[in-house]
Amino acid sequence: MLNLMRNEWMKLWHKKGTWVMVAILIVITAGMMALMKWISIQDSNFDNGSGLSVEVQAESIPDWHEGVQGDLASIQTRLADDSLTKSERKKLEGEEKVAEYRLANNIEPEDHFSREGMIKQPADIGGTVLLLTVIVAAGIVASEFSQGTIKMLLTRPVKRWKILTSKFLTVNLFGILLMVIGYIVYILLAMILFKSGTGQDLVWNGKEVVEASVWGQSLYMLLLSFGSVFVTSTFAFAVGSVFRSSSLAIGLSLFIYFTGTTISAMLSKYEVAKYLLFTHMDLTQFETGMMLVEDITMPFSLTVLAVYIVVFLVISYSTFVKRDVTA
């Protein structure tokens, strides 16, 4: 198996397109960070684009205490609503405890554009990595058919399922490598472009209010964002294996990625939404609180995703192993 993976890995990196993908990832990540830096400068120098100087703006911006007090009042008003779901109430109660603790201990909120704030939000890398990994996943099997090398590949004294497994593992290893490269570039630029802030990010852990770990939160968000990469690339891999068409696999995968959220939102009030693939692909929703469908939990989402992944792989393996390529 290791030899098969080594061969697939070498074949992948012998293609100029693979190196171009890495370059694209670095450029997009750098561009995204440069844009965030520009936005932070605009926010610090102007009041909603009015052109006010920093001194004048400072006089018009309320103290952070007022902002937290306003948030607390809003939270308490929402908690009085009896129609809240269990998950909504739990989330709001945690936010209430954090706001009360912050005011009681005079702890300033963390600035989103501080170095720490940026480091803890690397999830945007996942979108770029997903698109690049899907391209590889869609073509790693389909290209063998289109280039006519599949017969030579299958005449080797190796079981077909091992060949397909080596390709699947290579795709995922490539996705992981892209995530690592993107993360390193992201962190380096966050350290260079953004200053360390004075505020703290507080969270309610179910028992008490604690300060969120910068690196712990950063790596956790990175891991969650890889979930959508893994699921979508698995789907692309399956479609490419079954239909032997990389363009079809890429097209369907991108369709799911870009329209899935909209479809889930449209069906959110129906029970069927809880079992759609789209609803569970973005695991970062459990951290950001931007839930597509209420009353779903992380274990439930992981279970649904696991079922879909098994289905994709079963179809892919059964088709590849039984396919006649002698003609």
CSV table of C-alpha atoms in Angstrom, one decimal:
chain,number,residue,atom,x,y,z
A,1,MET,CA,0.0,0.0,0.0
A,2,LEU,CA,2.8,2.4,0.9
A,3,ASN,CA,4.5,1.8,-2.5
A,4,LEU,CA,1.2,2.4,-4.3
A,5,MET,CA,0.7,5.7,-2.3
A,6,ARG,CA,4.3,6.7,-3.1
A,7,ASN,CA,3.7,6.2,-6.8
A,8,GLU,CA,0.5,8.2,-6.7
A,9,TRP,CA,2.2,10.9,-4.7
A,10,MET,CA,5.0,11.1,-7.2
A,11,LYS,CA,2.6,11.2,-10.2
A,12,LEU,CA,0.7,14.0,-8.5
A,13,TRP,CA,3.7,16.2,-8.0
A,14,HIS,CA,5.2,15.5,-11.4
A,15,LYS,CA,2.2,17.6,-12.8
A,16,LYS,CA,2.8,21.3,-13.1
A,17,GLY,CA,-0.8,21.9,-12.2
A,18,THR,CA,-0.1,20.7,-8.7
A,19,TRP,CA,2.6,23.3,-8.1
A,20,VAL,CA,0.3,25.9,-9.6
A,21,MET,CA,-2.4,25.0,-7.1
A,22,VAL,CA,0.1,25.5,-4.2
A,23,ALA,CA,1.0,28.9,-5.7
A,24,ILE,CA,-2.6,29.8,-6.0
A,25,LEU,CA,-3.3,28.9,-2.4
A,26,ILE,CA,-0.4,31.1,-1.2
A,27,VAL,CA,-1.4,34.0,-3.3
A,28,ILE,CA,-5.1,33.9,-2.3
A,29,THR,CA,-4.2,33.5,1.4
A,30,ALA,CA,-1.8,36.5,1.2
A,31,GLY,CA,-4.4,38.5,-0.7
A,32,MET,CA,-7.1,37.7,1.8
A,33,MET,CA,-4.8,38.8,4.7
A,34,ALA,CA,-3.8,42.0,2.9
A,35,LEU,CA,-7.5,42.8,2.3
A,36,MET,CA,-8.2,42.2,6.0
A,37,LYS,CA,-5.4,44.5,6.9
A,38,TRP,CA,-6.7,47.2,4.6
A,39,ILE,CA,-10.2,46.9,6.2
A,40,SER,CA,-8.8,47.2,9.7
A,41,ILE,CA,-6.9,50.4,8.7
A,42,GLN,CA,-10.1,51.9,7.2
A,43,ASP,CA,-12.0,51.0,10.4
A,44,SER,CA,-9.4,52.5,12.6
A,45,ASN,CA,-9.1,55.8,10.7
A,46,PHE,CA,-12.6,56.5,9.6
A,47,ASP,CA,-16.1,56.4,11.1
A,48,ASN,CA,-18.1,54.4,8.6
A,49,GLY,CA,-16.3,56.1,5.7
A,50,SER,CA,-17.1,59.6,6.8
A,51,GLY,CA,-13.5,60.7,6.8
A,52,LEU,CA,-13.4,61.7,10.5
A,53,SER,CA,-10.0,61.8,12.1
A,54,VAL,CA,-8.9,59.3,14.7
A,55,GLU,CA,-9.3,62.0,17.4
A,56,VAL,CA,-12.8,63.0,16.4
A,57,GLN,CA,-13.8,59.5,16.0
A,58,ALA,CA,-12.6,58.5,19.4
A,59,GLU,CA,-14.9,61.1,21.0
A,60,SER,CA,-17.9,59.7,19.1
A,61,ILE,CA,-17.3,56.0,19.7
A,62,PRO,CA,-19.0,54.7,22.9
A,63,ASP,CA,-16.9,53.0,25.6
A,64,TRP,CA,-16.7,49.2,25.3
A,65,HIS,CA,-18.7,48.9,28.5
A,66,GLU,CA,-21.7,50.5,26.8
A,67,GLY,CA,-21.5,48.0,23.9
A,68,VAL,CA,-21.3,45.0,26.3
A,69,GLN,CA,-24.2,46.5,28.4
A,70,GLY,CA,-26.2,46.8,25.2
A,71,ASP,CA,-25.4,43.3,24.2
A,72,LEU,CA,-26.4,42.0,27.7
A,73,ALA,CA,-29.7,43.8,27.6
A,74,SER,CA,-30.4,42.4,24.1
A,75,ILE,CA,-29.5,38.9,25.3
A,76,GLN,CA,-31.8,39.1,28.4
A,77,THR,CA,-34.7,40.3,26.2
A,78,ARG,CA,-34.3,37.4,23.9
A,79,LEU,CA,-34.1,34.9,26.8
A,80,ALA,CA,-37.5,36.1,27.8
A,81,ASP,CA,-38.9,34.7,24.6
A,82,ASP,CA,-40.6,31.3,25.4
A,83,SER,CA,-40.3,30.2,21.7
A,84,LEU,CA,-36.6,29.7,21.9
A,85,THR,CA,-35.3,26.3,21.1
A,86,LYS,CA,-33.1,24.4,23.6
A,87,SER,CA,-29.9,25.1,21.7
A,88,GLU,CA,-30.7,28.8,21.3
A,89,ARG,CA,-31.4,29.2,25.0
A,90,LYS,CA,-28.3,27.4,26.0
A,91,LYS,CA,-26.2,29.5,23.6
A,92,LEU,CA,-27.7,32.8,24.9
A,93,GLU,CA,-27.3,31.8,28.6
A,94,GLY,CA,-23.6,31.2,27.9
A,95,GLU,CA,-23.3,34.7,26.2
A,96,GLU,CA,-25.2,36.2,29.2
A,97,LYS,CA,-22.7,34.8,31.7
A,98,VAL,CA,-19.7,35.9,29.6
A,99,ALA,CA,-21.1,39.5,29.3
A,100,GLU,CA,-21.8,39.7,33.1
A,101,TYR,CA,-18.4,38.4,33.9
A,102,ARG,CA,-16.7,40.8,31.5
A,103,LEU,CA,-18.5,43.8,33.1
A,104,ALA,CA,-17.9,42.6,36.7
A,105,ASN,CA,-14.2,42.1,36.1
A,106,ASN,CA,-13.6,45.0,33.7
A,107,ILE,CA,-12.3,42.8,30.9
A,108,GLU,CA,-12.2,44.5,27.5
A,109,PRO,CA,-13.5,42.4,24.5
A,110,GLU,CA,-10.9,41.1,22.1
A,111,ASP,CA,-10.5,43.2,18.9
A,112,HIS,CA,-11.4,41.1,15.8
A,113,PHE,CA,-8.5,42.7,13.9
A,114,SER,CA,-6.0,42.0,16.7
A,115,ARG,CA,-3.2,39.4,16.1
A,116,GLU,CA,-4.9,37.0,18.5
A,117,GLY,CA,-8.3,37.6,16.9
A,118,MET,CA,-7.0,36.8,13.4
A,119,ILE,CA,-5.1,33.8,14.5
A,120,LYS,CA,-8.2,32.2,16.0
A,121,GLN,CA,-10.2,32.5,12.7
A,122,PRO,CA,-8.3,30.5,10.0
A,123,ALA,CA,-11.4,28.7,8.7
A,124,ASP,CA,-11.5,30.8,5.5
A,125,ILE,CA,-8.5,28.8,4.3
A,126,GLY,CA,-10.7,25.8,4.0
A,127,GLY,CA,-12.7,27.3,1.1
A,128,THR,CA,-9.7,27.6,-1.1
A,129,VAL,CA,-8.2,24.3,-0.1
A,130,LEU,CA,-11.6,22.6,-0.8
A,131,LEU,CA,-11.7,23.9,-4.4
A,132,LEU,CA,-8.1,22.8,-5.1
A,133,THR,CA,-8.5,19.4,-3.5
A,134,VAL,CA,-11.7,18.7,-5.4
A,135,ILE,CA,-9.9,19.2,-8.7
A,136,VAL,CA,-7.4,16.5,-7.7
A,137,ALA,CA,-10.0,14.2,-6.3
A,138,ALA,CA,-12.1,14.4,-9.4
A,139,GLY,CA,-9.3,13.6,-11.8
A,140,ILE,CA,-7.1,11.1,-9.9
A,141,VAL,CA,-9.2,8.2,-11.2
A,142,ALA,CA,-11.0,9.7,-14.1
A,143,SER,CA,-7.7,10.8,-15.7
A,144,GLU,CA,-6.6,7.2,-15.9
A,145,PHE,CA,-9.5,6.4,-18.1
A,146,SER,CA,-9.2,9.6,-20.3
A,147,GLN,CA,-5.5,9.1,-20.8
A,148,GLY,CA,-5.8,5.4,-21.5
A,149,THR,CA,-3.5,4.3,-18.7
A,150,ILE,CA,-6.1,2.4,-16.7
A,151,LYS,CA,-5.5,-0.9,-18.5
A,152,MET,CA,-1.8,-0.8,-17.7
A,153,LEU,CA,-2.6,0.2,-14.1
A,154,LEU,CA,-5.0,-2.7,-13.5
A,155,THR,CA,-2.8,-5.3,-15.1
A,156,ARG,CA,-0.4,-5.0,-12.2
A,157,PRO,CA,-0.6,-7.9,-9.6
A,158,VAL,CA,-2.4,-5.7,-7.1
A,159,LYS,CA,-6.0,-5.9,-6.0
A,160,ARG,CA,-8.2,-3.1,-7.4
A,161,TRP,CA,-9.4,-2.0,-4.0
A,162,LYS,CA,-5.8,-1.3,-2.9
A,163,ILE,CA,-5.2,0.8,-6.0
A,164,LEU,CA,-8.4,2.8,-5.3
A,165,THR,CA,-7.5,3.2,-1.6
A,166,SER,CA,-4.0,4.5,-2.5
A,167,LYS,CA,-5.6,7.1,-4.7
A,168,PHE,CA,-8.2,8.1,-2.0
A,169,LEU,CA,-5.5,8.4,0.7
A,170,THR,CA,-3.3,10.4,-1.7
A,171,VAL,CA,-6.2,12.9,-2.2
A,172,ASN,CA,-6.7,13.3,1.5
A,173,LEU,CA,-3.0,13.7,2.1
A,174,PHE,CA,-2.8,16.4,-0.5
A,175,GLY,CA,-5.8,18.2,1.1
A,176,ILE,CA,-4.1,18.0,4.5
A,177,LEU,CA,-0.8,19.3,3.1
A,178,LEU,CA,-2.7,22.3,1.5
A,179,MET,CA,-4.3,23.0,4.8
A,180,VAL,CA,-0.9,23.1,6.5
A,181,ILE,CA,0.6,25.3,3.9
A,182,GLY,CA,-2.3,27.7,3.9
A,183,TYR,CA,-2.3,27.8,7.7
A,184,ILE,CA,1.4,28.5,7.9
A,185,VAL,CA,1.1,31.4,5.4
A,186,TYR,CA,-2.0,32.7,7.3
A,187,ILE,CA,-0.3,32.6,10.7
A,188,LEU,CA,2.9,34.2,9.4
A,189,LEU,CA,1.0,37.1,7.9
A,190,ALA,CA,-1.2,37.5,10.9
A,191,MET,CA,1.9,37.8,13.1
A,192,ILE,CA,3.5,40.4,10.6
A,193,LEU,CA,0.5,42.5,9.7
A,194,PHE,CA,-1.5,42.7,12.9
A,195,LYS,CA,-0.6,44.0,16.4
A,196,SER,CA,-1.3,42.2,19.6
A,197,GLY,CA,-4.5,43.4,21.2
A,198,THR,CA,-5.3,44.3,24.9
A,199,GLY,CA,-8.7,42.6,25.1
A,200,GLN,CA,-9.6,39.0,26.0
A,201,ASP,CA,-11.9,36.5,24.3
A,202,LEU,CA,-14.0,34.9,27.0
A,203,VAL,CA,-16.1,31.7,26.7
A,204,TRP,CA,-18.5,29.8,28.9
A,205,ASN,CA,-17.4,26.2,29.2
A,206,GLY,CA,-20.5,25.0,30.9
A,207,LYS,CA,-19.2,25.5,34.4
A,208,GLU,CA,-17.4,28.8,34.4
A,209,VAL,CA,-16.2,31.7,32.3
A,210,VAL,CA,-12.6,31.2,31.0
A,211,GLU,CA,-10.3,32.9,28.5
A,212,ALA,CA,-10.3,31.1,25.2
A,213,SER,CA,-7.0,29.6,24.1
A,214,VAL,CA,-5.6,31.4,21.1
A,215,TRP,CA,-3.8,28.4,19.6
A,216,GLY,CA,-6.3,25.8,20.8
A,217,GLN,CA,-9.2,27.7,19.2
A,218,SER,CA,-7.1,28.3,16.0
A,219,LEU,CA,-6.3,24.6,15.5
A,220,TYR,CA,-9.8,23.6,16.4
A,221,MET,CA,-11.3,25.9,13.8
A,222,LEU,CA,-8.8,24.6,11.2
A,223,LEU,CA,-9.8,21.0,12.0
A,224,LEU,CA,-13.5,21.8,11.7
A,225,SER,CA,-13.0,23.6,8.4
A,226,PHE,CA,-11.2,20.5,7.0
A,227,GLY,CA,-14.5,18.6,7.5
A,228,SER,CA,-16.0,20.2,4.4
A,229,VAL,CA,-12.8,19.6,2.5
A,230,PHE,CA,-12.9,15.9,3.3
A,231,VAL,CA,-16.6,15.4,2.6
A,232,THR,CA,-16.6,17.3,-0.7
A,233,SER,CA,-13.4,15.7,-2.0
A,234,THR,CA,-14.8,12.3,-1.1
A,235,PHE,CA,-17.9,13.1,-3.2
A,236,ALA,CA,-15.8,14.3,-6.1
A,237,PHE,CA,-13.6,11.2,-5.8
A,238,ALA,CA,-16.7,8.9,-6.0
A,239,VAL,CA,-18.3,10.7,-8.9
A,240,GLY,CA,-15.0,10.8,-10.8
A,241,SER,CA,-14.5,7.0,-10.2
A,242,VAL,CA,-18.0,6.0,-11.2
A,243,PHE,CA,-18.6,8.3,-14.2
A,244,ARG,CA,-15.0,8.5,-15.3
A,245,SER,CA,-15.5,12.3,-15.8
A,246,SER,CA,-13.5,14.8,-13.9
A,247,SER,CA,-15.5,17.7,-15.3
A,248,LEU,CA,-18.8,16.2,-14.1
A,249,ALA,CA,-17.2,15.5,-10.6
A,250,ILE,CA,-15.9,19.0,-10.3
A,251,GLY,CA,-19.2,20.6,-11.5
A,252,LEU,CA,-21.4,18.6,-9.1
A,253,SER,CA,-19.0,19.1,-6.2
A,254,LEU,CA,-18.9,22.9,-6.7
A,255,PHE,CA,-22.7,22.9,-7.1
A,256,ILE,CA,-23.1,21.2,-3.7
A,257,TYR,CA,-20.5,23.6,-2.2
A,258,PHE,CA,-22.0,26.8,-3.4
A,259,THR,CA,-25.7,26.0,-3.3
A,260,GLY,CA,-25.9,23.6,-0.4
A,261,THR,CA,-26.3,26.3,2.2
A,262,THR,CA,-29.1,27.9,0.3
A,263,ILE,CA,-31.0,24.7,-0.1
A,264,SER,CA,-30.6,23.8,3.6
A,265,ALA,CA,-31.8,27.3,4.6
A,266,MET,CA,-34.9,27.0,2.3
A,267,LEU,CA,-35.8,23.6,3.8
A,268,SER,CA,-34.7,24.4,7.4
A,269,LYS,CA,-38.3,24.3,8.8
A,270,TYR,CA,-38.8,20.8,7.5
A,271,GLU,CA,-37.6,17.6,9.2
A,272,VAL,CA,-35.8,16.4,6.1
A,273,ALA,CA,-33.3,19.3,6.4
A,274,LYS,CA,-31.7,17.5,9.3
A,275,TYR,CA,-30.6,14.7,7.1
A,276,LEU,CA,-29.3,16.6,4.1
A,277,LEU,CA,-25.6,16.5,3.4
A,278,PHE,CA,-25.5,20.3,2.9
A,279,THR,CA,-26.7,20.9,6.4
A,280,HIS,CA,-23.7,19.3,8.1
A,281,MET,CA,-20.8,20.0,5.8
A,282,ASP,CA,-19.8,23.2,7.6
A,283,LEU,CA,-18.8,22.1,11.1
A,284,THR,CA,-17.6,25.5,12.0
A,285,GLN,CA,-21.3,26.5,12.5
A,286,PHE,CA,-21.2,24.9,15.9
A,287,GLU,CA,-18.5,27.4,17.0
A,288,THR,CA,-19.8,30.5,15.2
A,289,GLY,CA,-23.4,29.9,16.2
A,290,MET,CA,-24.6,30.4,12.6
A,291,MET,CA,-26.7,27.2,12.5
A,292,LEU,CA,-28.4,26.3,9.3
A,293,VAL,CA,-30.9,24.1,11.1
A,294,GLU,CA,-31.7,24.3,14.8
A,295,ASP,CA,-31.5,21.4,17.3
A,296,ILE,CA,-28.7,19.6,15.6
A,297,THR,CA,-25.6,18.7,17.5
A,298,MET,CA,-22.0,18.0,16.6
A,299,PRO,CA,-22.3,14.2,17.2
A,300,PHE,CA,-25.4,14.1,15.1
A,301,SER,CA,-23.7,16.0,12.2
A,302,LEU,CA,-20.7,13.7,12.3
A,303,THR,CA,-22.9,10.6,12.2
A,304,VAL,CA,-24.8,11.9,9.2
A,305,LEU,CA,-21.6,12.8,7.4
A,306,ALA,CA,-20.1,9.4,8.2
A,307,VAL,CA,-23.2,7.7,6.6
A,308,TYR,CA,-22.9,9.8,3.5
A,309,ILE,CA,-19.1,9.1,3.2
A,310,VAL,CA,-19.7,5.4,3.6
A,311,VAL,CA,-22.3,5.5,0.8
A,312,PHE,CA,-20.0,7.4,-1.5
A,313,LEU,CA,-17.1,5.0,-0.9
A,314,VAL,CA,-19.2,1.9,-1.2
A,315,ILE,CA,-20.5,3.0,-4.6
A,316,SER,CA,-17.1,4.1,-5.7
A,317,TYR,CA,-15.3,0.8,-4.7
A,318,SER,CA,-18.0,-1.5,-5.9
A,319,THR,CA,-18.1,0.2,-9.3
A,320,PHE,CA,-14.3,0.3,-9.7
A,321,VAL,CA,-13.7,-3.3,-8.6
A,322,LYS,CA,-16.3,-4.7,-10.9
A,323,ARG,CA,-15.7,-2.5,-13.9
A,324,ASP,CA,-14.7,-4.2,-17.1
A,325,VAL,CA,-11.8,-2.3,-18.7
A,326,THR,CA,-10.7,-5.0,-21.2
A,327,ALA,CA,-12.6,-3.5,-24.1
